[in-house]
């Protein structure tokens, strides 16, 4: 993977300078489709927050295809931020860029910067393993390892060299309680995780993602493989987790975004279009295209 300077296509909007829905001229999406410069409408409510993660003029290419175009956004500390947008708009790519999972893809090139707690994510001196430890990640499909419940949860600590039995046991219980799974599995910690239900497996993956006390929890459509009841439990869990961690969640589900997140960012064709408090994005978006998307009129 190589780094290159981002083209200077992005212009920071002035606070309060949002284009109103009534204003004539091409819409944000028409401009994107015409390959014209677009300005993300970032609400003042987001700008007022302290960001734990700062994305600055971030671009990403898979070979020649550009998947992320000049995204600048802050992810507020200690809050839940949802990334929404039509399939293929770059949500997972952006999420995977945060913990440098895209480094594993040979054709990937990036431009721009990301800062976690003010420290560069992409600086050549960064220890990527160390960086990933500060960010727990949960994927669409639960991916427990073929080992016991206990070993699944403490896996990140073991690869970090922790061997003390009592430390591992304590961390395991804390993480399983944090993932609302302790009561269900406390008597079967030594059984295979593969025998659990899908919803339990996903909560196990959340336990594994929080066991090392990360700064940020990255969730990529964590409920899309689950039934409604298991989904509800995970959503409740996200609320609880958000009291201790910053959560960045990708979701296709509008109701889910409005239920679980404090802030919502709407993406389209690799661009950030509008970003604000979730209530504002769903009830009083500045842009007509955001309104069309959140009300299900397109996408
Ligand atoms: N490994 C890859 N190699 C090449 N192109 C990729 C790769 N992963 C994603 N892309 C492309 O990058 C763009 C963004 O994809 P991404 O998976 O980030 O979208 P998404 O918003 O998460 O979509 P979905 O909602 O369907 O999960 C798409 O055009 C996709 O085809
Ligand atoms: Mg995706």
PDB file of C-alpha atoms in Angstrom, residues 109-233:
ATOM      1  CA  UNK A 109      -3.641   3.383  -2.075  1.00  0.00           C
ATOM      2  CA  UNK A 110      -4.669   6.125   0.286  1.00  0.00           C
ATOM      3  CA  UNK A 111      -4.416   9.886   0.544  1.00  0.00           C
ATOM      4  CA  UNK A 112      -5.120  12.296   3.378  1.00  0.00           C
ATOM      5  CA  UNK A 113      -4.868  11.657   7.086  1.00  0.00           C
ATOM      6  CA  UNK A 114      -6.535  10.020  10.040  1.00  0.00           C
ATOM      7  CA  UNK A 115      -5.757  10.859  13.639  1.00  0.00           C
ATOM      8  CA  UNK A 116      -6.742   8.779  16.667  1.00  0.00           C
ATOM      9  CA  UNK A 117      -6.464  10.800  19.880  1.00  0.00           C
ATOM     10  CA  UNK A 118      -4.397  13.293  17.901  1.00  0.00           C
ATOM     11  CA  UNK A 119      -1.908  10.653  16.740  1.00  0.00           C
ATOM     12  CA  UNK A 120      -1.520   9.710  13.107  1.00  0.00           C
ATOM     13  CA  UNK A 121      -3.013   6.359  12.140  1.00  0.00           C
ATOM     14  CA  UNK A 122      -1.064   6.120   8.865  1.00  0.00           C
ATOM     15  CA  UNK A 123       2.312   7.467   9.932  1.00  0.00           C
ATOM     16  CA  UNK A 124       5.024   4.998   8.841  1.00  0.00           C
ATOM     17  CA  UNK A 125       6.237   4.782  12.437  1.00  0.00           C
ATOM     18  CA  UNK A 126       2.873   3.475  13.702  1.00  0.00           C
ATOM     19  CA  UNK A 127       2.843  -0.083  15.018  1.00  0.00           C
ATOM     20  CA  UNK A 128      -0.242  -1.427  13.225  1.00  0.00           C
ATOM     21  CA  UNK A 129      -0.740  -4.304  15.657  1.00  0.00           C
ATOM     22  CA  UNK A 130      -0.704  -1.835  18.509  1.00  0.00           C
ATOM     23  CA  UNK A 131      -3.084   0.459  16.645  1.00  0.00           C
ATOM     24  CA  UNK A 132      -5.567  -2.356  16.030  1.00  0.00           C
ATOM     25  CA  UNK A 133      -5.519  -3.197  19.717  1.00  0.00           C
ATOM     26  CA  UNK A 134      -6.943   0.266  20.370  1.00  0.00           C
ATOM     27  CA  UNK A 135      -9.887  -0.472  18.081  1.00  0.00           C
ATOM     28  CA  UNK A 136     -12.194  -3.434  18.510  1.00  0.00           C
ATOM     29  CA  UNK A 137     -13.934  -4.550  15.345  1.00  0.00           C
ATOM     30  CA  UNK A 138     -17.068  -6.613  14.802  1.00  0.00           C
ATOM     31  CA  UNK A 139     -18.135  -7.764  11.346  1.00  0.00           C
ATOM     32  CA  UNK A 140     -21.417  -8.509   9.628  1.00  0.00           C
ATOM     33  CA  UNK A 141     -21.273 -12.258  10.247  1.00  0.00           C
ATOM     34  CA  UNK A 142     -20.316 -13.490  13.696  1.00  0.00           C
ATOM     35  CA  UNK A 143     -16.828 -14.997  13.386  1.00  0.00           C
ATOM     36  CA  UNK A 144     -16.061 -16.884  16.592  1.00  0.00           C
ATOM     37  CA  UNK A 145     -12.844 -18.865  16.451  1.00  0.00           C
ATOM     38  CA  UNK A 146     -13.083 -22.668  16.678  1.00  0.00           C
ATOM     39  CA  UNK A 147     -12.154 -22.711  20.337  1.00  0.00           C
ATOM     40  CA  UNK A 148     -13.888 -22.407  23.701  1.00  0.00           C
ATOM     41  CA  UNK A 149     -15.997 -19.432  24.752  1.00  0.00           C
ATOM     42  CA  UNK A 150     -13.299 -18.470  27.244  1.00  0.00           C
ATOM     43  CA  UNK A 151     -10.439 -18.656  24.739  1.00  0.00           C
ATOM     44  CA  UNK A 152     -12.420 -16.650  22.199  1.00  0.00           C
ATOM     45  CA  UNK A 153     -12.940 -13.789  24.620  1.00  0.00           C
ATOM     46  CA  UNK A 154      -9.374 -13.649  25.945  1.00  0.00           C
ATOM     47  CA  UNK A 155      -7.741 -14.187  22.547  1.00  0.00           C
ATOM     48  CA  UNK A 156      -6.606 -10.552  22.131  1.00  0.00           C
ATOM     49  CA  UNK A 157      -4.994 -10.648  25.573  1.00  0.00           C
ATOM     50  CA  UNK A 158      -3.267 -13.963  24.869  1.00  0.00           C
ATOM     51  CA  UNK A 159      -1.716 -12.721  21.627  1.00  0.00           C
ATOM     52  CA  UNK A 160      -0.562  -9.750  23.658  1.00  0.00           C
ATOM     53  CA  UNK A 161       1.351 -12.201  25.871  1.00  0.00           C
ATOM     54  CA  UNK A 162      -0.956 -12.286  28.904  1.00  0.00           C
ATOM     55  CA  UNK A 163      -0.713 -15.708  30.588  1.00  0.00           C
ATOM     56  CA  UNK A 164      -1.834 -15.097  34.151  1.00  0.00           C
ATOM     57  CA  UNK A 165      -4.921 -17.241  34.678  1.00  0.00           C
ATOM     58  CA  UNK A 166      -6.625 -14.906  37.152  1.00  0.00           C
ATOM     59  CA  UNK A 167      -6.090 -11.845  34.945  1.00  0.00           C
ATOM     60  CA  UNK A 168      -7.568 -13.661  31.955  1.00  0.00           C
ATOM     61  CA  UNK A 169     -10.514 -14.988  34.010  1.00  0.00           C
ATOM     62  CA  UNK A 170     -11.315 -11.561  35.361  1.00  0.00           C
ATOM     63  CA  UNK A 171     -11.071  -9.903  31.933  1.00  0.00           C
ATOM     64  CA  UNK A 172     -13.232 -12.644  30.412  1.00  0.00           C
ATOM     65  CA  UNK A 173     -16.002 -12.125  32.958  1.00  0.00           C
ATOM     66  CA  UNK A 174     -15.837  -8.340  32.596  1.00  0.00           C
ATOM     67  CA  UNK A 175     -16.045  -8.522  28.797  1.00  0.00           C
ATOM     68  CA  UNK A 176     -18.850 -11.088  28.823  1.00  0.00           C
ATOM     69  CA  UNK A 177     -20.822  -8.989  31.297  1.00  0.00           C
ATOM     70  CA  UNK A 178     -20.131  -5.954  29.104  1.00  0.00           C
ATOM     71  CA  UNK A 179     -21.493  -7.873  26.140  1.00  0.00           C
ATOM     72  CA  UNK A 180     -24.612  -8.973  28.091  1.00  0.00           C
ATOM     73  CA  UNK A 181     -23.644 -12.617  27.697  1.00  0.00           C
ATOM     74  CA  UNK A 182     -22.231 -13.622  31.069  1.00  0.00           C
ATOM     75  CA  UNK A 183     -25.396 -15.097  32.569  1.00  0.00           C
ATOM     76  CA  UNK A 184     -26.016 -17.233  29.505  1.00  0.00           C
ATOM     77  CA  UNK A 185     -22.529 -18.702  29.212  1.00  0.00           C
ATOM     78  CA  UNK A 186     -20.921 -18.584  32.664  1.00  0.00           C
ATOM     79  CA  UNK A 187     -21.454 -22.330  33.107  1.00  0.00           C
ATOM     80  CA  UNK A 188     -20.157 -23.263  29.658  1.00  0.00           C
ATOM     81  CA  UNK A 189     -17.008 -21.215  29.289  1.00  0.00           C
ATOM     82  CA  UNK A 190     -15.021 -24.273  28.276  1.00  0.00           C
ATOM     83  CA  UNK A 191     -17.493 -25.361  25.585  1.00  0.00           C
ATOM     84  CA  UNK A 192     -16.955 -24.574  21.909  1.00  0.00           C
ATOM     85  CA  UNK A 193     -18.179 -21.149  20.835  1.00  0.00           C
ATOM     86  CA  UNK A 194     -19.386 -22.701  17.600  1.00  0.00           C
ATOM     87  CA  UNK A 195     -22.294 -24.329  19.461  1.00  0.00           C
ATOM     88  CA  UNK A 196     -23.835 -20.960  20.380  1.00  0.00           C
ATOM     89  CA  UNK A 197     -26.734 -19.245  18.593  1.00  0.00           C
ATOM     90  CA  UNK A 198     -25.966 -16.545  16.019  1.00  0.00           C
ATOM     91  CA  UNK A 199     -26.991 -13.771  18.406  1.00  0.00           C
ATOM     92  CA  UNK A 200     -24.841 -15.231  21.185  1.00  0.00           C
ATOM     93  CA  UNK A 201     -21.918 -15.602  18.793  1.00  0.00           C
ATOM     94  CA  UNK A 202     -22.208 -11.945  17.817  1.00  0.00           C
ATOM     95  CA  UNK A 203     -22.299 -10.859  21.472  1.00  0.00           C
ATOM     96  CA  UNK A 204     -19.254 -13.098  21.993  1.00  0.00           C
ATOM     97  CA  UNK A 205     -17.506 -11.231  19.175  1.00  0.00           C
ATOM     98  CA  UNK A 206     -18.418  -7.957  20.897  1.00  0.00           C
ATOM     99  CA  UNK A 207     -16.957  -9.330  24.148  1.00  0.00           C
ATOM    100  CA  UNK A 208     -13.758 -10.210  22.271  1.00  0.00           C
ATOM    101  CA  UNK A 209     -13.706  -6.738  20.718  1.00  0.00           C
ATOM    102  CA  UNK A 210     -13.966  -4.963  24.086  1.00  0.00           C
ATOM    103  CA  UNK A 211     -11.817  -7.256  26.240  1.00  0.00           C
ATOM    104  CA  UNK A 212      -8.688  -5.186  25.634  1.00  0.00           C
ATOM    105  CA  UNK A 213     -10.569  -1.945  26.449  1.00  0.00           C
ATOM    106  CA  UNK A 214     -10.232  -0.307  23.026  1.00  0.00           C
ATOM    107  CA  UNK A 215     -10.603   3.430  22.388  1.00  0.00           C
ATOM    108  CA  UNK A 216     -13.062   2.865  19.569  1.00  0.00           C
ATOM    109  CA  UNK A 217     -15.416   0.025  18.716  1.00  0.00           C
ATOM    110  CA  UNK A 218     -15.978  -0.440  14.968  1.00  0.00           C
ATOM    111  CA  UNK A 219     -19.148  -2.317  14.017  1.00  0.00           C
ATOM    112  CA  UNK A 220     -19.864  -3.193  10.385  1.00  0.00           C
ATOM    113  CA  UNK A 221     -23.564  -4.087  10.107  1.00  0.00           C
ATOM    114  CA  UNK A 222     -23.328  -6.207  13.258  1.00  0.00           C
ATOM    115  CA  UNK A 223     -26.992  -7.258  13.193  1.00  0.00           C
ATOM    116  CA  UNK A 224     -27.559  -8.020   9.539  1.00  0.00           C
ATOM    117  CA  UNK A 225     -27.224 -11.789  10.045  1.00  0.00           C
ATOM    118  CA  UNK A 226     -29.418 -11.848  13.148  1.00  0.00           C
ATOM    119  CA  UNK A 227     -33.133 -12.279  13.837  1.00  0.00           C
ATOM    120  CA  UNK A 228     -35.155  -9.337  15.242  1.00  0.00           C
ATOM    121  CA  UNK A 229     -34.856 -10.436  18.883  1.00  0.00           C
ATOM    122  CA  UNK A 230     -31.079 -10.960  18.692  1.00  0.00           C
ATOM    123  CA  UNK A 231     -30.873  -7.609  16.872  1.00  0.00           C
ATOM    124  CA  UNK A 232     -32.740  -5.854  19.665  1.00  0.00           C
ATOM    125  CA  UNK A 233     -30.357  -7.304  22.252  1.00  0.00           C
TER     126      UNK A 233
END
